[in-house]
Tab-separated table of C-alpha atoms and ligand atoms in Angstrom:
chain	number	residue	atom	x	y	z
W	1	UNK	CA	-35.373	-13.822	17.181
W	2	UNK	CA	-37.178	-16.151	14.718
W	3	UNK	CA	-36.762	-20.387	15.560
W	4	UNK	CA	-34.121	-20.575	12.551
W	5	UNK	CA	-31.495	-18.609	14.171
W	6	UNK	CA	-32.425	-19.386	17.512
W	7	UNK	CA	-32.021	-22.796	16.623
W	8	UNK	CA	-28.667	-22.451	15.098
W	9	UNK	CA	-27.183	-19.932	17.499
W	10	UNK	CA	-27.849	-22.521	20.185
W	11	UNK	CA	-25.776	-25.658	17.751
W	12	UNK	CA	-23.279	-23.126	17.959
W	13	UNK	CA	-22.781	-22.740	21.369
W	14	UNK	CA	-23.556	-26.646	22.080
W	15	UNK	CA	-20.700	-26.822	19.255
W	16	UNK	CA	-18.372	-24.266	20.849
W	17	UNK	CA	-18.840	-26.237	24.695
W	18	UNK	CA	-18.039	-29.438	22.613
W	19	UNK	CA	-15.112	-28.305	21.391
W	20	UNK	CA	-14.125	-27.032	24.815
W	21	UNK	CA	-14.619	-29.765	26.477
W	22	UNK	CA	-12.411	-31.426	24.065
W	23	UNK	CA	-9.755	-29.375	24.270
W	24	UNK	CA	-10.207	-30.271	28.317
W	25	UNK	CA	-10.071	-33.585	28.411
W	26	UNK	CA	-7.635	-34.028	25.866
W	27	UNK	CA	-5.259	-31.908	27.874
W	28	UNK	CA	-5.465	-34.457	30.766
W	29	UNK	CA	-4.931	-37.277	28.340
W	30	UNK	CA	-5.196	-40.157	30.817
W	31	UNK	CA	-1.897	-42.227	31.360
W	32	UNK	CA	-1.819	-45.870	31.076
W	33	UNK	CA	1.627	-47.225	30.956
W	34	UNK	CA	5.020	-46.724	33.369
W	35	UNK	CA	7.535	-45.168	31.322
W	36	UNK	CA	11.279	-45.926	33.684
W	37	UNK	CA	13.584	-42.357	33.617
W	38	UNK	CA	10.929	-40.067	31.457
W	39	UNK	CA	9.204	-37.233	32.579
W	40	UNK	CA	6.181	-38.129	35.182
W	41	UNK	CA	3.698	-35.644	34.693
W	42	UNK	CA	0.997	-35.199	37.368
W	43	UNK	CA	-2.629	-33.934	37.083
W	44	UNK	CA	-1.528	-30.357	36.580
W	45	UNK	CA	0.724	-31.304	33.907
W	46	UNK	CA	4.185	-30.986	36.078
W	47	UNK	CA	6.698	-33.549	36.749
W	48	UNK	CA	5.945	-35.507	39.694
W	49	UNK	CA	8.095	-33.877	42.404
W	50	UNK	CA	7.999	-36.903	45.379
W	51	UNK	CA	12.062	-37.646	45.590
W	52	UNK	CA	13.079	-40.211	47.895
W	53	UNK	CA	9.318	-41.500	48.162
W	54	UNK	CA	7.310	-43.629	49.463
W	55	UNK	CA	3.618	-44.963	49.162
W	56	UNK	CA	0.421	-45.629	51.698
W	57	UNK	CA	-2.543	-46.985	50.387
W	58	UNK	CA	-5.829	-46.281	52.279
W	59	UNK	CA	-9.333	-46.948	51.545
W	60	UNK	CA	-8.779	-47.499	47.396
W	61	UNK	CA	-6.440	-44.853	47.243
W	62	UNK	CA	-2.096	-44.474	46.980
W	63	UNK	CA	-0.852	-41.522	48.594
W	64	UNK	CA	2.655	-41.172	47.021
W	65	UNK	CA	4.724	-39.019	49.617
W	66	UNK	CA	8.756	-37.485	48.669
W	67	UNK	CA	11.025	-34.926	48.788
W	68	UNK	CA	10.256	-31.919	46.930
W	69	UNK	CA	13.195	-30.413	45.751
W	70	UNK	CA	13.479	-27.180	44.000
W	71	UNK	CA	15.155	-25.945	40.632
W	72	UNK	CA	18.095	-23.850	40.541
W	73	UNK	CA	21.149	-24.753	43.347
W	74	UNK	CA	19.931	-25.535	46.252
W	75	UNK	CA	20.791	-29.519	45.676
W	76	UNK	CA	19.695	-31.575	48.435
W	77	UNK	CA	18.533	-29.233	50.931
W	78	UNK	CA	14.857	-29.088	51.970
W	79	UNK	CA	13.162	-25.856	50.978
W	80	UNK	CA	9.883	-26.754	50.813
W	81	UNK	CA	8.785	-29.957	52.278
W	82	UNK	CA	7.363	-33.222	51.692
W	83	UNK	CA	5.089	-33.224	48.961
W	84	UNK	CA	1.953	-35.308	48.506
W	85	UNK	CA	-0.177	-36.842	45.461
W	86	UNK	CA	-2.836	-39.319	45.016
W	87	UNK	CA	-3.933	-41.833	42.872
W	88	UNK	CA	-6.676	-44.361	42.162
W	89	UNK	CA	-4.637	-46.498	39.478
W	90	UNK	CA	-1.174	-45.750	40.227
W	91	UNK	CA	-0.485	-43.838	36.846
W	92	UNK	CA	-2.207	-40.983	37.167
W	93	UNK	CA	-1.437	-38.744	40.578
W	94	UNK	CA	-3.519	-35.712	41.481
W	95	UNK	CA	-1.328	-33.285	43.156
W	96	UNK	CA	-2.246	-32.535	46.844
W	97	UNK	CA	0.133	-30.210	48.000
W	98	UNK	CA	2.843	-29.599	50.858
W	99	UNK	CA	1.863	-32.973	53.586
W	100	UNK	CA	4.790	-31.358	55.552
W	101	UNK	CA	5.965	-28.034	55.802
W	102	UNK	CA	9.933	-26.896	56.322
W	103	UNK	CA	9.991	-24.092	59.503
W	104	UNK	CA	11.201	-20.515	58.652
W	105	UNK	CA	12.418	-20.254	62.550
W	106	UNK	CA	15.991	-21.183	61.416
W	107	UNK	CA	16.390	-22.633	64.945
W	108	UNK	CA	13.552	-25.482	64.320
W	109	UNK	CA	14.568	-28.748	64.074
W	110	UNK	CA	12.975	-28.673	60.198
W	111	UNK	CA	14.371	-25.641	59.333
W	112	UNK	CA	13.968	-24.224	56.060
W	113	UNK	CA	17.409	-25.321	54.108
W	114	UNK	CA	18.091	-28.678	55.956
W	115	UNK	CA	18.168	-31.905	54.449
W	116	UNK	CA	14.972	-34.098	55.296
W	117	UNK	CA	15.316	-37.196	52.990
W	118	UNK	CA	13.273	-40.378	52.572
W	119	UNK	CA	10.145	-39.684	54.037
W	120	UNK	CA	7.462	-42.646	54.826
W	121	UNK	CA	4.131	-42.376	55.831
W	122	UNK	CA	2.299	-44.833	57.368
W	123	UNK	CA	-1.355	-45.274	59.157
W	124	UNK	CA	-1.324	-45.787	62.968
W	125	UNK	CA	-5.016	-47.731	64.134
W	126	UNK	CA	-4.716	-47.486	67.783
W	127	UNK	CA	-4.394	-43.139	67.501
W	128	UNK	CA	-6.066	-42.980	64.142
W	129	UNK	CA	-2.926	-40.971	63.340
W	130	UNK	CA	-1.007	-40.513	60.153
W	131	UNK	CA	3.301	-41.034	61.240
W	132	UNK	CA	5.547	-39.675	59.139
W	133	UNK	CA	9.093	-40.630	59.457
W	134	UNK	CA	12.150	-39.406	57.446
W	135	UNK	CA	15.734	-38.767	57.681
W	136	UNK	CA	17.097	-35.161	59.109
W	137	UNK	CA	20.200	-33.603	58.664
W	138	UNK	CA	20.404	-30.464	60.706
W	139	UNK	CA	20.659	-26.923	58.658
W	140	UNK	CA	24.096	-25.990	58.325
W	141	UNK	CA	25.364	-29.205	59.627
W	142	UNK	CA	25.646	-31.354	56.285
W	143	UNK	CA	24.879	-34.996	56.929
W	144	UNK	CA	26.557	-35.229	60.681
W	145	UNK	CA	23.723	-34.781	62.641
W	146	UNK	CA	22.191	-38.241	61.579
W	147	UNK	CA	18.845	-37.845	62.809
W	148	UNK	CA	15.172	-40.055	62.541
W	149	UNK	CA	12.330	-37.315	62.413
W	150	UNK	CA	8.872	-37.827	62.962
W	151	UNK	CA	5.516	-35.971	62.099
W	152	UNK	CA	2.124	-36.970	62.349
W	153	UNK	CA	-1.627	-35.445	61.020
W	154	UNK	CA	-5.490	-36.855	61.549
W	155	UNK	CA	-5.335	-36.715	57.703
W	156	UNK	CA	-3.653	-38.393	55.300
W	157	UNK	CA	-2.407	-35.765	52.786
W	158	UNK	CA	-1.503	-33.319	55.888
W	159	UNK	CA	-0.809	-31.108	57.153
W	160	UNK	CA	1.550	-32.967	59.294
W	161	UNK	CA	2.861	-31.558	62.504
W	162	UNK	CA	6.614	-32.356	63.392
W	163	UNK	CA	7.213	-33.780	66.643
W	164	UNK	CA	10.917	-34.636	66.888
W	165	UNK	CA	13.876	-35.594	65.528
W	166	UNK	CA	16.736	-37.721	67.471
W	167	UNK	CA	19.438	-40.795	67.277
W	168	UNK	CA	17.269	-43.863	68.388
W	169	UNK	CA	17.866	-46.274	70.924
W	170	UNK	CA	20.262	-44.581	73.040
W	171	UNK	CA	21.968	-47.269	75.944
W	172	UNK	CA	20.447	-50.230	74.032
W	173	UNK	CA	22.109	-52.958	72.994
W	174	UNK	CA	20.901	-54.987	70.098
W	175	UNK	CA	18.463	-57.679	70.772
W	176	UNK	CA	20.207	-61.342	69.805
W	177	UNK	CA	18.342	-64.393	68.877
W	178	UNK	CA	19.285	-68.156	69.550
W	179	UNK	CA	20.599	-67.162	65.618
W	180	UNK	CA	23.080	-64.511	66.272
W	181	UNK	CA	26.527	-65.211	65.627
W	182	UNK	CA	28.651	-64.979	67.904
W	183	UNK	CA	30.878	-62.608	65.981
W	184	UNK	CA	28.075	-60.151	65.204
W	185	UNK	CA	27.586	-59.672	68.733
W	186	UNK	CA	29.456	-55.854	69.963
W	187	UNK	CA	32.037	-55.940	72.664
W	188	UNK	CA	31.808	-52.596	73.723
W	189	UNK	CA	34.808	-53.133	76.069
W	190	UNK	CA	36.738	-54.153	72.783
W	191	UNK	CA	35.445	-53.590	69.509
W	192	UNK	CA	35.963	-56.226	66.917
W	193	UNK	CA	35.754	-53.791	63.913
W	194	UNK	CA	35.485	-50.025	62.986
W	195	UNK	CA	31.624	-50.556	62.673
W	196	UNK	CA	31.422	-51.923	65.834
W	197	UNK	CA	33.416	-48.970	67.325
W	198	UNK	CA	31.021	-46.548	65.738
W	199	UNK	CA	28.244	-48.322	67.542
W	200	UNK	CA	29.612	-48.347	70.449
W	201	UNK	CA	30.837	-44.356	70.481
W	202	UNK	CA	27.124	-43.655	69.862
W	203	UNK	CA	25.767	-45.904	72.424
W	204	UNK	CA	25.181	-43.254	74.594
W	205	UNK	CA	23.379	-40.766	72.671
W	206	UNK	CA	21.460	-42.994	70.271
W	207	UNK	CA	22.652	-44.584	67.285
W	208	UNK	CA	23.088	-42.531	63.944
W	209	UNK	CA	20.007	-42.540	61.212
W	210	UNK	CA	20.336	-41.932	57.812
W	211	UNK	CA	18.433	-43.440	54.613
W	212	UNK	CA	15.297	-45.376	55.889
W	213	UNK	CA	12.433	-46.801	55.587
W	214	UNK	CA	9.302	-47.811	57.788
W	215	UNK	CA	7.697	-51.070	57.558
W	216	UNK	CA	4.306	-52.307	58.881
W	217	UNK	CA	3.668	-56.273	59.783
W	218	UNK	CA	0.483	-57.896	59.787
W	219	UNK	CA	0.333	-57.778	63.093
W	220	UNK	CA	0.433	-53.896	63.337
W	221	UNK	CA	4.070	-53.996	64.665
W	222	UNK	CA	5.855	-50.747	62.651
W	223	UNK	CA	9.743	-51.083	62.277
W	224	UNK	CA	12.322	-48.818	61.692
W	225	UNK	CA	15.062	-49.742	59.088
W	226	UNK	CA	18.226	-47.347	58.471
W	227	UNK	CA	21.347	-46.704	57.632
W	228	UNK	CA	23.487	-46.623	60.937
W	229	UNK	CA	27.141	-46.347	62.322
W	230	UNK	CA	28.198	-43.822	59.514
W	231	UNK	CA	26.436	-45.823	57.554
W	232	UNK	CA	28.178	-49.056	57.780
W	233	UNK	CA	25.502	-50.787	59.085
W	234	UNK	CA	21.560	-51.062	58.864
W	235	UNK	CA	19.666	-51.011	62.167
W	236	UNK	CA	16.120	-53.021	61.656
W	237	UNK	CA	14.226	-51.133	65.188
W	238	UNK	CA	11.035	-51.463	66.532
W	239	UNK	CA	8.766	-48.819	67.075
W	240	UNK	CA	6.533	-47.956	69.487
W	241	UNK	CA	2.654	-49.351	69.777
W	242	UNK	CA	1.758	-45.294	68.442
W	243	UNK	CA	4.067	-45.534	66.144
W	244	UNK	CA	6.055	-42.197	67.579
W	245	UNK	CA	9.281	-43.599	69.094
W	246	UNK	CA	11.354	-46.197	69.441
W	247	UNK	CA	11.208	-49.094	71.882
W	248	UNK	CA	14.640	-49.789	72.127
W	249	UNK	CA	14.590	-53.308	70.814
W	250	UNK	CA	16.338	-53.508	67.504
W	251	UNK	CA	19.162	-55.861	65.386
W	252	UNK	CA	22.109	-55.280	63.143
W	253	UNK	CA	21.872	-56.163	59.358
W	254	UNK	CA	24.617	-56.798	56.896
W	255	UNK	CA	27.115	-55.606	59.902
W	256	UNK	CA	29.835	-53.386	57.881
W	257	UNK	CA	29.113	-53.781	54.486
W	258	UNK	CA	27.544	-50.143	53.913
W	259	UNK	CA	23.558	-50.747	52.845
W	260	UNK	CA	21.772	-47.412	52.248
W	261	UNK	CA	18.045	-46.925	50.494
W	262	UNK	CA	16.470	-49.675	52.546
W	263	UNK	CA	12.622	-50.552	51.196
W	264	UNK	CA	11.044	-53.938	53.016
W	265	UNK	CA	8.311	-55.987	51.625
W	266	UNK	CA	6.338	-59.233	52.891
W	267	UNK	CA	5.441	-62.689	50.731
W	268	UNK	CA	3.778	-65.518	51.980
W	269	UNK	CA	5.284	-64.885	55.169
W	270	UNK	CA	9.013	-64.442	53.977
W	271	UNK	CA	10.158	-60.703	54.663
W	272	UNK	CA	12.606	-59.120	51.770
W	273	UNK	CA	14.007	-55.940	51.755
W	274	UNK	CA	15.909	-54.505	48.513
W	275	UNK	CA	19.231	-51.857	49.473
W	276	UNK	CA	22.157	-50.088	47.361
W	277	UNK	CA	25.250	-49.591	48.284
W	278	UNK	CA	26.732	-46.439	49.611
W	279	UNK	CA	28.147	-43.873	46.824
W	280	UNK	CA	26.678	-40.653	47.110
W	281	UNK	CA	24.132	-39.919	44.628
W	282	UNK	CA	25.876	-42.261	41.650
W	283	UNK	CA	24.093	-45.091	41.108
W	284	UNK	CA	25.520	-48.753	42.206
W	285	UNK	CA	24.264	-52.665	42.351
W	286	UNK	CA	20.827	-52.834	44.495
W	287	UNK	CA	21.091	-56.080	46.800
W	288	UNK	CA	18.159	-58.182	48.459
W	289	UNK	CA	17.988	-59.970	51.734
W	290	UNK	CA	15.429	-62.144	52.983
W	291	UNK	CA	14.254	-63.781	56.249
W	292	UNK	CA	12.006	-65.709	58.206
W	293	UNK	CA	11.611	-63.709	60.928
W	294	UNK	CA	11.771	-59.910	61.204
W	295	UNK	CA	14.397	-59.954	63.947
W	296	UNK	CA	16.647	-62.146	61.231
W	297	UNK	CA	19.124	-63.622	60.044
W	298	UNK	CA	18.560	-61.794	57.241
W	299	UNK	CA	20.418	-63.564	54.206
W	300	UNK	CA	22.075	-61.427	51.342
W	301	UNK	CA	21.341	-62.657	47.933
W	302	UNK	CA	23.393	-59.918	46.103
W	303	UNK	CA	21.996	-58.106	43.197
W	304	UNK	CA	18.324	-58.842	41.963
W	305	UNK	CA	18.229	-56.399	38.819
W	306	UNK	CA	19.482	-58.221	35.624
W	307	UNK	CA	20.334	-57.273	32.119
W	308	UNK	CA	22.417	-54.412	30.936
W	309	UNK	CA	23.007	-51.731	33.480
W	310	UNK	CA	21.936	-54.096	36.076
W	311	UNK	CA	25.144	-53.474	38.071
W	312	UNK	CA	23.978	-49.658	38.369
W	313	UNK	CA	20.608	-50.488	38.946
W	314	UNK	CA	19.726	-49.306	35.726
W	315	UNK	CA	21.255	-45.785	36.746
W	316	UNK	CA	18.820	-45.798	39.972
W	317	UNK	CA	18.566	-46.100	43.846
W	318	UNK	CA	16.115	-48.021	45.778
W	319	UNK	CA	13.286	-46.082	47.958
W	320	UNK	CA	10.145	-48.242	48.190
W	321	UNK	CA	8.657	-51.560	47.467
W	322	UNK	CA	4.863	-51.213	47.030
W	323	UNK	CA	2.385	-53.726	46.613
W	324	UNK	CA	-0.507	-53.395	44.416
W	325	UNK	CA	-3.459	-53.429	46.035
W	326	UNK	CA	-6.108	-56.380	45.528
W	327	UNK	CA	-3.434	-58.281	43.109
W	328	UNK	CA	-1.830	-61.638	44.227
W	329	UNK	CA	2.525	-61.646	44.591
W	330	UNK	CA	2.479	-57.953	42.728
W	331	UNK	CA	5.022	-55.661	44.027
W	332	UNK	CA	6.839	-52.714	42.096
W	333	UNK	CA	10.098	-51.560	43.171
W	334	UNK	CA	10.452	-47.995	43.126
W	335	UNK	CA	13.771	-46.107	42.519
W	336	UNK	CA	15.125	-42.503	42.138
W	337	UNK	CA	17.419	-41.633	39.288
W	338	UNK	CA	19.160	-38.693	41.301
W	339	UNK	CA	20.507	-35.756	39.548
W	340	UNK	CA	21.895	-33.654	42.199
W	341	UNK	CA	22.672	-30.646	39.985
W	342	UNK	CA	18.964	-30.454	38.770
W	343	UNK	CA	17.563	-32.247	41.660
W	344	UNK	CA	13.835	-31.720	40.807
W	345	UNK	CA	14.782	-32.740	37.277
W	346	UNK	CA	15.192	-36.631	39.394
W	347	UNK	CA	13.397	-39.298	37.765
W	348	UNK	CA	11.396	-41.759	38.772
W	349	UNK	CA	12.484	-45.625	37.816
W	350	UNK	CA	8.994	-48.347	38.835
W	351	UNK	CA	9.486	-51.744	37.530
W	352	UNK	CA	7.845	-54.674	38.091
W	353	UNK	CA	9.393	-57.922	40.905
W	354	UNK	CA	9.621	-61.522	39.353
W	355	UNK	CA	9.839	-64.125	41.569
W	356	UNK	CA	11.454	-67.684	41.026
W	357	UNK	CA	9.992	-69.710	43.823
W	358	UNK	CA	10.982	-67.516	46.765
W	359	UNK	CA	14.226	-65.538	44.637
W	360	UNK	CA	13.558	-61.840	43.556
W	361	UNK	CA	14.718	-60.849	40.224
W	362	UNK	CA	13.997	-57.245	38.579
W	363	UNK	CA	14.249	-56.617	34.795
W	364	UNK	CA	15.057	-53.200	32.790
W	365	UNK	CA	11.297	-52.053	30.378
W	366	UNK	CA	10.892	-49.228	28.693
W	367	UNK	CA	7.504	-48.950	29.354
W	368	UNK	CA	4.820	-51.062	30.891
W	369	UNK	CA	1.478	-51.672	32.861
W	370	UNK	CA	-0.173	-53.267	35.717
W	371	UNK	CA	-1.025	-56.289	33.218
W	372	UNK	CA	2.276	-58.077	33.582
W	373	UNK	CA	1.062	-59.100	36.987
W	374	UNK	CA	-1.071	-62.078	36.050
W	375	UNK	CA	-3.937	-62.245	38.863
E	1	DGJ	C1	22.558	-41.530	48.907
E	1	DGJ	C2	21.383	-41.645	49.779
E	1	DGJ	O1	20.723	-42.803	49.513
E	1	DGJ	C3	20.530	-40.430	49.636
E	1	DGJ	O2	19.345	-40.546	50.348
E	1	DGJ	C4	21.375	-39.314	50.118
E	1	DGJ	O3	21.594	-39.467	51.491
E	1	DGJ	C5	22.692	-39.260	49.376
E	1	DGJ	N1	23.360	-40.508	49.421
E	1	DGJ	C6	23.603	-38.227	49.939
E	1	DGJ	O4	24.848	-38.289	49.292
């Protein structure tokens, strides 16, 4: 071959891998902005499939962790797992995989076509141990079963290894504090109100645990918030120092008024935690509570989100409150926009927190970045 043609066979080829490349990176067009209710599309290209989520961040990373649902009719029921991605900037998630596994032994606790909602993951540093926690209804048993569920792995993005599902803090009363009102306190011998009956009817076997969350302090103490007493009430509970169970210590919030979707942030020492209310999978007014001390009172505030459609949320349902990492009094609140006939088809609605002073307030954007939080 003479130097000519050698010399442009080779610009073709350099040409050719140009191209390619290209055509590569172009196809993974970077994303830079939140876009509330559209189509999340993850490194491979597919709508982010983490329902119900929440988010761990660990050594300059967020590990995004949800229900994965599936298309066609199975609704709500778990046929897969918990699914896991990852993410450097918070836009952008890489797809790891299945952090949790359903069982195909039908008589497992986690058995393939059950309903494991809400999952949270968070970092243990006495075992070094992943904890997952999440609500479990039993297969076949449709949401009466009212379970807390916990996993754990050695690595964050799994595989996680279930360990046991039950109704916490069976025989316990709920811790008081010189703050307690009198009237929230349960008279098992006579109680006051139907909540209070429900408590005390499960006092024996463990109170009931739907939505949740998990929430870790400063000081490494985890807690366990959910929906309890058929979901009239929200139990704030205390786990234990591995994070695996429950140490029986826990406190009533909101006593009756039906709070579901719990998610729990800290702010220069003030604890908030965002809620709905309780109607199915249609979207209603989120509602804030804050307090000085984890084990209360916690004071309602009613509705943070403002603007049109701020009385349904904006058509969503609380799930997490993350802060960004490395940026002063940022914290997104994450919601699902549920569509329980399409169920993977959910969206996913992030916007940004505003405080005034210590007050929350949450506004509708169509689309928007990590610059709106100033330092
Ligand atoms: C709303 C809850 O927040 C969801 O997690 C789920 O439990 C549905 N209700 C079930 O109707």
């Amino acid at each position: 071959m003479n130097t000519t043609l050698y010399i442009k066979q080779k610009t073709k080829s350099l040409l050719l891998i140009a191209i390619l490349l290209c055509l590569g990176s172009h196809s993974k067009a970077q994303q830079k902005q939140f876009t509330p209710g559209k189509i999340w599309p993850d490194d491979k290209g597919v709508h982010i499939n983490a329902h119900g989520g929440g988010i761990l961040y660990k050594k300059g990373k967020y590990y995004w962790f949800g229900e994965h649902k599936i298309a066609g009719d199975a609704g709500n029921r778990a046929m897969v797992g918990v699914h896991c991605y990852s993410s450097t900037d918070l836009y952008n998630w890489k797809d790891e995989g299945i952090a949790l596994n359903v069982s195909d032994d039908p008589e497992n606790d986690i058995a393939k076509g059950c309903i494991l909602e809400r999952p949270k993951v968070v970092y243990n540093k006495l075992t070094k141990k992943y904890v997952m926690w999440f609500h479990l209804e039993l297969l076949g048993k449709g949401y009466a079963a009212a379970r807390a569920g916990v996993a754990t792995s050695d690595k964050v993005t799994g595989p996680y290894t279930f360990i046991k599902s039950y109704r916490p803090n069976p025989g316990q009363m709920p811790f008081y504090t010189p703050l307690t009102p009198e009237n929230e306190k349960v008279n098992c011998a006579a109680p006051a109100s139907e909540t209070d009956g429900f408590f005390c009817r499960d006092l024996p076997g463990g109170q009931m645990a739907r939505d949740m969350t998990v929430f870790v302090d400063d000081d490494g103490e985890a807690y366990h918030v959910f929906s309890s007493e058929e979901n009239y009430t929200l139990d704030l509970a205390q786990l234990t120092p591995d994070y695996t169970g429950h140490t029986g210590k826990f406190i009533r919030i909101y006593i009756g008024h039906q709070t579901e979707a719990p998610a729990l942030f800290k702010r220069n020492g003030i604890y908030y935690m965002i809620g709905s209310g309780c109607t199915g999978w249609a979207p209603n007014a989120a509602r804030w509570f804050s307090a000085k001390s984890i084990w209360g009172p916690w004071i309602f505030h009613g509705n943070p989100c403002k603007g049109p459609d701020s009385n349904i949320t904006y058509g969503g349902q609380s799930t997490h409150v993350l802060p960004v990492a490395g940026k002063k009094d940022a914290f997104i609140f994450m919601a699902d926009k549920w569509t329980p006939k399409d169920a993977i088809d959910g969206r996913y609605l992030w916007l940004p927190i505003t405080f005034k002073g210590d007050d929350i307030e949450i506004n509708w954007l169509d689309s928007w970045d990590l610059g709106v939080f100033k330092r």
